[in-house]
Coordinates of C-alpha atoms in Angstrom, one line a residue:
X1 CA 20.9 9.4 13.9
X2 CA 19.6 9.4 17.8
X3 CA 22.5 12.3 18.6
X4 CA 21.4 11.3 22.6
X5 CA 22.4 7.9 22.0
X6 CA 25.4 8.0 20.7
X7 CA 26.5 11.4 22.8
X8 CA 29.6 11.9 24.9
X9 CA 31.0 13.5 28.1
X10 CA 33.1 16.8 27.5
X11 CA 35.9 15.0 29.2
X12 CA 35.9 12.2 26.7
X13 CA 36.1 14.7 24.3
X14 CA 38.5 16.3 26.1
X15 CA 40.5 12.8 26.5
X16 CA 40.6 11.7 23.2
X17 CA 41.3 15.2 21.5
X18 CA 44.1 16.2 23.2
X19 CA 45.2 11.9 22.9
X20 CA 45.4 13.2 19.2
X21 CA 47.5 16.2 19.8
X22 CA 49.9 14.5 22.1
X23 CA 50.7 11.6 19.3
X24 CA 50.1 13.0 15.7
X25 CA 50.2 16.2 16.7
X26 CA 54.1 16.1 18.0
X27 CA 55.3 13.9 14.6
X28 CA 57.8 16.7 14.4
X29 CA 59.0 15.6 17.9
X30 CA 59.1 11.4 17.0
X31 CA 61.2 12.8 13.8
X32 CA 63.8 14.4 15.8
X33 CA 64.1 11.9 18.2
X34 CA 64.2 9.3 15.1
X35 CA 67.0 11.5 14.2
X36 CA 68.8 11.7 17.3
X37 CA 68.9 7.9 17.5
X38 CA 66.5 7.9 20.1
X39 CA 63.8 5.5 19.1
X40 CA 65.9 2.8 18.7
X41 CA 64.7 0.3 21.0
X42 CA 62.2 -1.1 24.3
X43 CA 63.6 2.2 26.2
X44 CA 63.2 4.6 24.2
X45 CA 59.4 3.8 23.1
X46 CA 59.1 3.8 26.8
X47 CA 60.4 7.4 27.0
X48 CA 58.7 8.6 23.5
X49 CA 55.4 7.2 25.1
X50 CA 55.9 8.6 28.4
X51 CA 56.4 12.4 26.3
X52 CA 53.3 11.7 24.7
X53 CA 51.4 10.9 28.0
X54 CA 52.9 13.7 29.7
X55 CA 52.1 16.2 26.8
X56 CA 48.7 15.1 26.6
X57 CA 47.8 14.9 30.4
X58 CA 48.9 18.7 30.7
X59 CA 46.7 19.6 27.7
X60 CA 44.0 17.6 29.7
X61 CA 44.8 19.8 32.8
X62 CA 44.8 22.7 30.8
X63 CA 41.6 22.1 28.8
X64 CA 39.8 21.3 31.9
X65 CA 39.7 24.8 32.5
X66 CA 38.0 25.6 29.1
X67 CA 35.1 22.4 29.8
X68 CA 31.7 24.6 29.6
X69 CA 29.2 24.8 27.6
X70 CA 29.7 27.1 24.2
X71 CA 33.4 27.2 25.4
X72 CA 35.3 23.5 25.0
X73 CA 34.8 23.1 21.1
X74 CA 35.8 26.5 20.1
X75 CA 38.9 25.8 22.3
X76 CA 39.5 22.4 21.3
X77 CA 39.0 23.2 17.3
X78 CA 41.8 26.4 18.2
X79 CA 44.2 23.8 20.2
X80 CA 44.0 21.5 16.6
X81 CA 44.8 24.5 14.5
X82 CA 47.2 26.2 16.5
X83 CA 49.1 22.3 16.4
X84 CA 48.4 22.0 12.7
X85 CA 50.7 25.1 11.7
X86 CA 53.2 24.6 14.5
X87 CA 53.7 20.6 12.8
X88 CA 53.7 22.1 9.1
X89 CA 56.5 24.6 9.6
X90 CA 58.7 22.4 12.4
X91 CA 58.0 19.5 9.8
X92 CA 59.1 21.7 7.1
X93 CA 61.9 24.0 8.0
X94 CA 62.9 22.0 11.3
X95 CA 61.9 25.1 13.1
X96 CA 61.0 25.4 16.9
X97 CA 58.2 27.7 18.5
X98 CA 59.7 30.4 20.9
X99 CA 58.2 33.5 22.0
X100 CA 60.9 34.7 19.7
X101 CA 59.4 33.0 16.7
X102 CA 55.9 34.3 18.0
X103 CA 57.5 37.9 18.0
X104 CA 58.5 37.0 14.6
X105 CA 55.5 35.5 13.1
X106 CA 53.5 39.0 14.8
X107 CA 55.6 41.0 12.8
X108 CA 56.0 39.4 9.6
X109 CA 54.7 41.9 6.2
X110 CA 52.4 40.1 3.6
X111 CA 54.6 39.6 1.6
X112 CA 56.3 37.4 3.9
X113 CA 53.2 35.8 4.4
X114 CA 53.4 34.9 0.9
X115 CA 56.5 33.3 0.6
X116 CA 55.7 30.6 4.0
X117 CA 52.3 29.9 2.8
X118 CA 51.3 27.1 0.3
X119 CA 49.5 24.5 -0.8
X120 CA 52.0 22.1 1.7
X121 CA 50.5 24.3 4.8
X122 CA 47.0 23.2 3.4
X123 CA 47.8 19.6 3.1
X124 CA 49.2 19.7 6.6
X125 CA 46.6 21.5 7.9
X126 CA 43.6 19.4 6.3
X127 CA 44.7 15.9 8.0
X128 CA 46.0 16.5 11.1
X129 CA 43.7 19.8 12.2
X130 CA 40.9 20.3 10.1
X131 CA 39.6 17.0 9.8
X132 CA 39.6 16.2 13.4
X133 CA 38.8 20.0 14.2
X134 CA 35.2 18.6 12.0
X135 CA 34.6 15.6 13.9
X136 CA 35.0 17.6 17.4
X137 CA 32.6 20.6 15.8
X138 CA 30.6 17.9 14.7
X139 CA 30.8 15.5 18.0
X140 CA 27.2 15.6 19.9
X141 CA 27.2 16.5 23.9
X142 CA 25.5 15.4 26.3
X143 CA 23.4 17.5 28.2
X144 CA 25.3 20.0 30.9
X145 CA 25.1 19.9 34.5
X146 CA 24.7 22.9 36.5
X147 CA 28.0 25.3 37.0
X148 CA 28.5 23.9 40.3
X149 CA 28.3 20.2 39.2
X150 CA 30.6 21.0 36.1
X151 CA 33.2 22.7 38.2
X152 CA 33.5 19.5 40.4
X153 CA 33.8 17.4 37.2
X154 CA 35.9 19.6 35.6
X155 CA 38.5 19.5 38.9
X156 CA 38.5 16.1 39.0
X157 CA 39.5 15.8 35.6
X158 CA 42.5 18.0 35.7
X159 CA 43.5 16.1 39.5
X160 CA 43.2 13.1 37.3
X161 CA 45.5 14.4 34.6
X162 CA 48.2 15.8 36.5
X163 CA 48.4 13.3 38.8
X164 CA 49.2 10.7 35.7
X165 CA 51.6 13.4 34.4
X166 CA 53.4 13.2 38.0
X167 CA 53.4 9.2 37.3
X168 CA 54.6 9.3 33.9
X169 CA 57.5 12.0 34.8
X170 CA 58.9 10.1 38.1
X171 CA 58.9 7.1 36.1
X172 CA 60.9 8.1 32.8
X173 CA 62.4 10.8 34.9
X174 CA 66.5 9.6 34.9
X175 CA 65.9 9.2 30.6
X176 CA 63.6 12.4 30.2
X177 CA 66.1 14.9 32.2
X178 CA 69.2 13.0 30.6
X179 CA 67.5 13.5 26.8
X180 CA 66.3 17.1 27.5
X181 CA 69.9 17.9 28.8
X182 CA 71.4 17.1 25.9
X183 CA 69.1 17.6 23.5
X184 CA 67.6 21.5 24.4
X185 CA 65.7 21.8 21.1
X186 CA 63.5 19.0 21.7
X187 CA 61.4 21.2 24.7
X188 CA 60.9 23.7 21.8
X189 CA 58.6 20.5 19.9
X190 CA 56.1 19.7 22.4
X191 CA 53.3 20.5 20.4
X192 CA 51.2 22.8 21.0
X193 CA 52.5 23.4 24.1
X194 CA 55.4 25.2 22.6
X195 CA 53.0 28.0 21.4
X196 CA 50.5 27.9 24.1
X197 CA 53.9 28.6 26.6
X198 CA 55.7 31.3 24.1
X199 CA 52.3 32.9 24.2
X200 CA 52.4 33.2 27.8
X201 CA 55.8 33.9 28.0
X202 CA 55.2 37.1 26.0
X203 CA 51.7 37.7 27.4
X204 CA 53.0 37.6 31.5
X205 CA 56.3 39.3 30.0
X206 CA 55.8 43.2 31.4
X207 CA 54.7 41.1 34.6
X208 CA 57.8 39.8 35.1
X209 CA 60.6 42.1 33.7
X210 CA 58.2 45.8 33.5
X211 CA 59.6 48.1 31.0
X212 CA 59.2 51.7 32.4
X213 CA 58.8 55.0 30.0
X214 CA 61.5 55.6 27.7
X215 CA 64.4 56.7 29.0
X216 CA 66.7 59.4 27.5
X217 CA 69.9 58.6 25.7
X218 CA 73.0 60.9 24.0
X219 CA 71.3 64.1 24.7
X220 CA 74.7 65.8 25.2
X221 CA 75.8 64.1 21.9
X222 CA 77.2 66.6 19.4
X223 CA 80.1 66.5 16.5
X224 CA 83.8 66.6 17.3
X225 CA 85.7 69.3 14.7
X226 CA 85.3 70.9 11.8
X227 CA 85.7 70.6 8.0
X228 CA 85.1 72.2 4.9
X229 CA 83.3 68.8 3.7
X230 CA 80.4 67.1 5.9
X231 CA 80.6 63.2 6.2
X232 CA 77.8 61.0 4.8
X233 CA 77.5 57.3 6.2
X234 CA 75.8 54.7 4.7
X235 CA 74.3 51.8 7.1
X236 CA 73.2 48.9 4.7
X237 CA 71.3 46.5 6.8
X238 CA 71.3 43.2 5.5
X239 CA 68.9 40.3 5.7
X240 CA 69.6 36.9 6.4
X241 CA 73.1 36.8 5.6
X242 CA 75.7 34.1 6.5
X243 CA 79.0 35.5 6.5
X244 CA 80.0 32.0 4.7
X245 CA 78.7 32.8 1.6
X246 CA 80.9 35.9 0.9
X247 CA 83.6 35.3 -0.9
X248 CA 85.2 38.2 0.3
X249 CA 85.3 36.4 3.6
X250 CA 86.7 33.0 1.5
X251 CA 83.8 31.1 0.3
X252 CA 84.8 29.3 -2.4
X253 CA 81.9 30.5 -4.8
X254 CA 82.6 34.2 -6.0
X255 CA 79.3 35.8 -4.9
X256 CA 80.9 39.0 -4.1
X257 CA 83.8 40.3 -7.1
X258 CA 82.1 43.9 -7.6
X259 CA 82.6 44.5 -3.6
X260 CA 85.8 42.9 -3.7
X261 CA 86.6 45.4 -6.7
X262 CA 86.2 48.3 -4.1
X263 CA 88.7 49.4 -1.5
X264 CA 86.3 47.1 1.5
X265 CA 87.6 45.4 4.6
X266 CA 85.8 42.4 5.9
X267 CA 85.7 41.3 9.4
X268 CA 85.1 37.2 8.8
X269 CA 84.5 36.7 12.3
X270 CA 81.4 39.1 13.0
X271 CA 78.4 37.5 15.0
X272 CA 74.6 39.0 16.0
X273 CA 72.7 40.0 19.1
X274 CA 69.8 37.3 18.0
X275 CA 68.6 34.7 15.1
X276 CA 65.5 37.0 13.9
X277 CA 65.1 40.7 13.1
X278 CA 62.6 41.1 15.9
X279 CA 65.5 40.8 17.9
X280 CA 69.1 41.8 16.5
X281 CA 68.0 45.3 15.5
X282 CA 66.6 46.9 18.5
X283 CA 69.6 45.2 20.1
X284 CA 72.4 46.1 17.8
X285 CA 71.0 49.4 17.9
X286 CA 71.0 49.7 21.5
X287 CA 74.5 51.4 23.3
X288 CA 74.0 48.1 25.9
X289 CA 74.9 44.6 24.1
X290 CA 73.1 41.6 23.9
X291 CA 73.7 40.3 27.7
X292 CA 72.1 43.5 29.3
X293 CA 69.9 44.9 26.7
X294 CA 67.5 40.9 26.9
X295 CA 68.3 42.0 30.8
X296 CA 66.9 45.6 30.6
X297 CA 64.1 47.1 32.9
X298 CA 63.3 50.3 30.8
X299 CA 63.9 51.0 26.7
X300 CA 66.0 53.7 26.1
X301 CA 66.4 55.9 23.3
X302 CA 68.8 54.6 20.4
X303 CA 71.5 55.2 17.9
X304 CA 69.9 56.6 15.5
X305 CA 68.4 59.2 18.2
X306 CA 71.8 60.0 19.6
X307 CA 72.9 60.8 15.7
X308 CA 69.9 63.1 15.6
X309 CA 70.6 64.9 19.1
X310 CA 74.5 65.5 17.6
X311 CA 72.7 67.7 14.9
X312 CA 73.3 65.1 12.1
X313 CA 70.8 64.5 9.3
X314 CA 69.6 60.8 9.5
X315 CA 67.1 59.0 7.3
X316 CA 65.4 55.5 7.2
X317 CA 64.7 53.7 4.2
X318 CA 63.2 50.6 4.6
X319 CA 62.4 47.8 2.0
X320 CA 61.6 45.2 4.6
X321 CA 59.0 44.6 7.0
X322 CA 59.8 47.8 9.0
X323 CA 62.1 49.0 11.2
X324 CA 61.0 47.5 14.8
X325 CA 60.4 51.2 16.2
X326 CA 64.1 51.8 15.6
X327 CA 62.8 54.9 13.1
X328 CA 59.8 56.7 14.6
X329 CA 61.2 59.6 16.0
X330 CA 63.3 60.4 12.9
X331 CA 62.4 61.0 8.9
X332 CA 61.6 57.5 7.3
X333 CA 60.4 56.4 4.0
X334 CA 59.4 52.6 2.8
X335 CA 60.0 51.9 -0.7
X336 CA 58.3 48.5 -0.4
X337 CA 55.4 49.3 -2.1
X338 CA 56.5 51.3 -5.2
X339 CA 55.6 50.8 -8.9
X340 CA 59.2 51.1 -11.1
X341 CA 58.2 48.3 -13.7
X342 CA 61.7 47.1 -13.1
X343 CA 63.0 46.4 -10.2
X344 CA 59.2 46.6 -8.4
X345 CA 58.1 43.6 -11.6
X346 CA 57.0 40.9 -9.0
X347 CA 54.9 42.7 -6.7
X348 CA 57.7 43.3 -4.4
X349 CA 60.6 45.7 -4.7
X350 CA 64.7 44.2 -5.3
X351 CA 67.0 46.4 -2.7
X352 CA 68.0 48.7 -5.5
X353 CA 65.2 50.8 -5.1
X354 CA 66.4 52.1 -1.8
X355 CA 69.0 53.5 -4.4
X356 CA 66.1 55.4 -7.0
X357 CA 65.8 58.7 -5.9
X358 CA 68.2 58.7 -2.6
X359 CA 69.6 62.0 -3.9
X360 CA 66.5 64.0 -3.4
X361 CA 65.3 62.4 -0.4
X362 CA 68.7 63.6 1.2
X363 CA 68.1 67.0 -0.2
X364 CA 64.7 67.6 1.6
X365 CA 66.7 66.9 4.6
X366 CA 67.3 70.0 6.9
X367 CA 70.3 72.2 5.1
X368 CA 71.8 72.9 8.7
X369 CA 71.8 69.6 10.2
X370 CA 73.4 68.3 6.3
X371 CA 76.1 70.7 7.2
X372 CA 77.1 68.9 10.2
X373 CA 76.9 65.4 8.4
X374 CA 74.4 62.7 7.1
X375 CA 73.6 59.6 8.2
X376 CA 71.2 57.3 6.0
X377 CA 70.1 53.6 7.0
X378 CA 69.3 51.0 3.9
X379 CA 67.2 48.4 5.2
X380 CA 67.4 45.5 2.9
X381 CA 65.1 42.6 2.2
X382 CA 68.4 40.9 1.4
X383 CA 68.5 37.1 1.6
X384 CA 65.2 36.6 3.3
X385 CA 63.7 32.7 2.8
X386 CA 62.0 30.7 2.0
X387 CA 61.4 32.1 -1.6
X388 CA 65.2 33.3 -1.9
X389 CA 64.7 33.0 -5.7
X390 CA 62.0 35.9 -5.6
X391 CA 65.3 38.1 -4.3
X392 CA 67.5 38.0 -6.3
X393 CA 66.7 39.3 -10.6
X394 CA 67.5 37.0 -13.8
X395 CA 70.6 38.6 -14.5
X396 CA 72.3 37.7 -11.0
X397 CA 70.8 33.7 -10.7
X398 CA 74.4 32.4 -11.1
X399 CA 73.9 29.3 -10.1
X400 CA 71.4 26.9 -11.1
X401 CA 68.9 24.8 -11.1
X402 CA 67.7 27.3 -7.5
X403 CA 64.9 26.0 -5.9
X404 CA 61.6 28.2 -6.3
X405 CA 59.4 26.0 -4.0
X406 CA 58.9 27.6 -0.5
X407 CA 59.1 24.6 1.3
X408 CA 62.8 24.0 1.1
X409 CA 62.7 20.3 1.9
X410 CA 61.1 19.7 -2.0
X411 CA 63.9 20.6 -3.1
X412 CA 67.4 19.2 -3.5
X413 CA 69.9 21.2 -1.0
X414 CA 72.4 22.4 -3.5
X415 CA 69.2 23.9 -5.3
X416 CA 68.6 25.8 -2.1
X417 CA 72.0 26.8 -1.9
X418 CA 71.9 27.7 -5.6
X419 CA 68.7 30.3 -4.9
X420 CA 70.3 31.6 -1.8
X421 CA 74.2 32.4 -3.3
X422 CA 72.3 33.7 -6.2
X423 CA 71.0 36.5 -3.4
X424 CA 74.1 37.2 -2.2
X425 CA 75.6 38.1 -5.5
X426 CA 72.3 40.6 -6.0
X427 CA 73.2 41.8 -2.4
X428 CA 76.9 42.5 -3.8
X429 CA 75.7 44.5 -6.8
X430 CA 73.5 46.5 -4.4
X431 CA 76.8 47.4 -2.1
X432 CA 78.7 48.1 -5.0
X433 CA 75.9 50.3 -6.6
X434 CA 75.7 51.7 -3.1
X435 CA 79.3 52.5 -3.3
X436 CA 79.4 54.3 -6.0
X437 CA 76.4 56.1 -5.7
X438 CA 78.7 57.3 -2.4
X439 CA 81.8 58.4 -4.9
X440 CA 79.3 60.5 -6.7
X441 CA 78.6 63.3 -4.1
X442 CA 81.3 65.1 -4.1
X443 CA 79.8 67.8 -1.2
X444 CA 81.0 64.5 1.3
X445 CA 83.0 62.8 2.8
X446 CA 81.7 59.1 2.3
X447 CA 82.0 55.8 3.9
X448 CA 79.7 52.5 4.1
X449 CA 79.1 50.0 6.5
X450 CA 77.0 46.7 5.8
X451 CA 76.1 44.5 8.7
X452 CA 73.8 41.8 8.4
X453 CA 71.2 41.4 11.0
X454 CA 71.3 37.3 11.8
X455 CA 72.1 34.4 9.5
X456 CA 70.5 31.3 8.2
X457 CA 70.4 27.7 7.7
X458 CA 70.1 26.2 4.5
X459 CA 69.8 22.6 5.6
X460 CA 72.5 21.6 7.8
X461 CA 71.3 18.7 10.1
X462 CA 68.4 19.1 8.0
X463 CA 67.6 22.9 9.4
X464 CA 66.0 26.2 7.8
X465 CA 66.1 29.4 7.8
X466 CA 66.7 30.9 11.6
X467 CA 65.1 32.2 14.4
X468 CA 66.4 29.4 16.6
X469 CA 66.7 29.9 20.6
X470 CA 70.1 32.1 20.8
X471 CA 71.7 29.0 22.9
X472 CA 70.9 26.2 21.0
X473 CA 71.3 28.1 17.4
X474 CA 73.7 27.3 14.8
X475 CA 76.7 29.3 14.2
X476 CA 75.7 29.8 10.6
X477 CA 72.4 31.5 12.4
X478 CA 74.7 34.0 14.4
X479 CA 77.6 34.3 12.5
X480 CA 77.3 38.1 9.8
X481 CA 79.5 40.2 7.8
X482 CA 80.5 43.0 8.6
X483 CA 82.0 45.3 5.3
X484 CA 83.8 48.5 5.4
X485 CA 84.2 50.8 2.8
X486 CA 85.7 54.4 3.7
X487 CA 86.8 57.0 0.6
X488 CA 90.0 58.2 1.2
X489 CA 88.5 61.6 2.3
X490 CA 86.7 59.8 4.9
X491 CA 90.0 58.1 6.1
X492 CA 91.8 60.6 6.7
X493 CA 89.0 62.6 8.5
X494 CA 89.1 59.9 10.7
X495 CA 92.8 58.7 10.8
X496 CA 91.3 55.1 10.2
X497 CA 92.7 52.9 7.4
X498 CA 91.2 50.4 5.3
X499 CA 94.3 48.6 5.4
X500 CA 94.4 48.2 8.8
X501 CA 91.0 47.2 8.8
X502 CA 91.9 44.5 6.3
X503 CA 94.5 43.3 9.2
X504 CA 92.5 42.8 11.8
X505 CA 89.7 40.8 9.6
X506 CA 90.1 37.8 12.0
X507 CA 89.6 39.9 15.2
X508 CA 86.1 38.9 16.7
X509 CA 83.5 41.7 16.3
X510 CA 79.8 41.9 17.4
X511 CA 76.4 43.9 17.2
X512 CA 77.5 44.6 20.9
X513 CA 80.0 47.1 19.1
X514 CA 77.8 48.6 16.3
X515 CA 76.2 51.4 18.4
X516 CA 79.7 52.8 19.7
X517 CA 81.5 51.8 16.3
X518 CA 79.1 54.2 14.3
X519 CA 79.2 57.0 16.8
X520 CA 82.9 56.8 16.5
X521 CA 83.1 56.8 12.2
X522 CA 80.5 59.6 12.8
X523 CA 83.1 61.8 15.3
X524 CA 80.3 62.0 17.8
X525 CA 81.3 62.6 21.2
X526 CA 78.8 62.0 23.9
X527 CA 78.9 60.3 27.3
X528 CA 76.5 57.4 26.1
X529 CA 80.0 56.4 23.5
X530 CA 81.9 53.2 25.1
X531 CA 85.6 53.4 23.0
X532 CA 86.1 50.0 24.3
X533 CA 83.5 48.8 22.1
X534 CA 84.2 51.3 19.1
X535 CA 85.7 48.2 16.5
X536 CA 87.3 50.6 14.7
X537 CA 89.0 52.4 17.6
X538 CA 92.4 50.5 17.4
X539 CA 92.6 51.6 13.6
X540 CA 91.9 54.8 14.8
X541 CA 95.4 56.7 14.2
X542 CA 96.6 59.2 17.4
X543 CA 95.8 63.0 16.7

């Protein structure tokens, strides 16, 4: 084949891949619009085709800038790519990218990985990036101008390209701001845009909102009184847990009787600082809330560090993908990778193992700060998607058929539902094991709290898992429990009451009040404590 003769501009190339991006690429964006009634008629293929021309002129714009020689394919064959995933898992789990879900995809473990990739993503992949990723690897050039030439060329082609994207937008512009008004989600769809801006958004970040050194936090903190027994706390952290699906908190399936056994209160209407894990715990661990910690100029030091500047023994033990720098400055252990041939069969470890061992881990603890109290944080892998079925054992699948394919939308929804109740009764032995492992150390005084860090969606309005923009999110992505359970030493240290806890169960709670709420169980006194947002404070009786 004469490659001279049948060779093309860059900008052609340019043109006609980003033509593909801008239609096949965004068939996540057509299906939501399908779904919102939108492509219904003359006007609204009008304003679907005026989204695709304005989504494709701004790649054009923005791939102008790549047009040189040994540059343009490598970028091109990354824009396909990048698009390819982005369609799989919006098409899939009816997802959106946000530098939220960026944060979240940079910080997900292998064995996460795992679980979200298949033989679906490789499907996906093959037609609509890696095929046309070939033909533009494969596409012959024509020979290069100088620099000075290419830079004119290249100019004109992004003039060109925003001035039709100007021209599209004023003509489609009363439709396009009344749709993106209403519908918010549909910005997050523009594919690839949507990753190419979170990117940004993350990378011009410490440009826009610096975050200075670390600031100091509770270094006056230390513990109120005296006893002849220390307290011990227990923070369970769970994963992906809709409040819903307790039926402690009234769901109709029973996916909690051994908690409900115990002496627990349950707050029903508990809600999270975020959608992902990237971004509840560093913020429910935080002494500012939700609305100034996303607003804050400088990190400061957190919870757990005020615990440790009161003299108190604290520990991290994590079975998940890490604790988001919540844990470095205090003793930590991961049990993710260990080797009990029971609950570690898989090749990843059920929440139980936190359990194996915890006796001696608090032991090598410092005797003098024990004396003063304990503090211990379980980090659960919980309810995490898609492969609920790999969390939860035999012995607790409940309810079946469960749905063991990671890409939900194979399976029926009350399969899904199955797999993910069936981790929430695995999540309830692990409480109740946790509890009682509590009644067993008679040198404390013991209590529990369990807070999940976000929700999820199991396929309502055809939506999975979470890590949707806070504003447009579903409640079932925001909404948590939030369990109690205090021995009766531990209540009358305290003056606090189960039973009134179990009275104020409808009382909105948030992560805004976990930092002050465990200071406040703990006794800690300290100027960074807020009373006002201690939940248990009104349960708290007078001395």
């Amino acid at each position: 084949m004469d490659r001279k003769r049948w060779a093309v501009a860059p900008a052609t190339l340019v043109v006609a891949a980003c033509t593909w991006l801008a239609t096949v690429g965004n068939l996540a964006l057509w299906s939501e619009l399908h779904a919102l009634g939108a492509l219904n008629g003359p006007a609204d293929w009008l304003l679907a085709a005026a989204l695709a021309a304005i989504s494709g002129a701004l790649l054009v714009a923005l791939s102008s800038l790549f047009a040189w020689r040994g540059v343009l394919k490598p970028w091109l064959v990354f824009l396909l790519v990048a698009a390819g995933i982005g369609l799989h898992y919006m098409l899939a789990y009816h997802v959106v990218i946000d530098s939220t879900m960026m944060v979240n995809v940079a910080q997900t473990d292998p064995r996460e990985v795992g679980g979200l990739v298949g033989w679906d993503l490789l499907f996906t992949l093959a037609w609509s990036a890696l095929l046309p990723a070939w033909l533009v690897a494969r596409a012959p050039l024509g020979p290069w101008p100088g620099w000075r030439r290419q830079a004119v060329r290249n100019a004109l082609l992004a003039g060109a390209a925003l001035a039709a994207c100007a021209a599209f937008l004023l003509a489609q512009f009363q439709p396009l701001a009344g749709t993106m008004r209403n519908h918010k989600q549909l910005r997050y769809l523009l594919n690839p845009l949507n990753s190419l801006y979170a990117l940004a958004e993350l990378g011009t970040r410490p440009l826009r909102n610096p975050i200075g050194p670390m600031e100091p936090l509770g270094r006056d903190a230390q513990v109120a009184g005296t006893r002849e027994k220390p307290p011990m706390l227990v923070l369970v952290l769970g994963e992906t847990a809709r409040s819903g699906n307790f039926s402690v908190n009234g769901y109709a399936r029973e996916t909690t009787p051994q908690v409900a056994r115990e002496d627990i209160a349950s707050w029903r209407n508990a809600w999270s600082c975020g959608t992902s894990t990237a971004a509840s715990l560093p913020c429910m661990f935080s002494h500012l809330g939700r609305t100034a910690f996303d607003a804050r100029r400088a990190d400061s030091e957190n919870l757990l560090d005020v615990l440790q500047h009161a003299g108190l023994a604290v520990l991290w033990v994590d079975n998940q993908a890490g604790c988001k720098g919540l844990c470095k400055r205090i003793p930590n252990v991961a049990t993710t990778f260990e080797k009990d041939p029971v609950l570690c069969a898989g090749g990843e470890c059920l929440d139980a193992i936190m359990l194996q061992g915890l006796e001696a881990r608090v032991k090598a603890l410092p005797a003098e700060r024990r004396a003063r109290g304990v503090v211990l944080v379980l980090h659960q892998m919980g309810s995490h998607g898609p492969a609920y079925s790999k969390r939860s054992p035999p012995e607790y699948k409940r309810w079946l058929p469960e749905c063991t394919s990671i890409n939900l939308q194979d399976c029926g929804r009350q399969d899904v539902v199955n797999a993910y109740d069936n981790t929430i009764a695995y999540t309830d032995h692990v409480l109740a094991s946790t509890i009682r492992w509590l009644k067993a150390q008679p040198a404390y005084e013991t209590a529990m709290v369990y807070v999940s860090d976000h929700g999820e969606s199991l396929g309502e309005n055809n939506l999975y898992l979470h890590g949707m923009p806070y504003s447009i999110a579903p409640d079932v992505q925001k909404r948590v429990p939030w369990i109690t359970w205090l021995s009766p030493a531990f209540q009358a240290r305290t003056g606090i009451t189960t039973e009134c806890l179990r009275k104020r169960a409808g009382e909105p709670v948030s992560h805004d009040h976990y930092f002050h709420s465990v200071l406040g169980l703990m006794q800690v006194q300290t100027s960074a404590y807020d009373g006002a947002r201690d939940a248990y404070a009104p349960c708290r009786a007078a001395p």
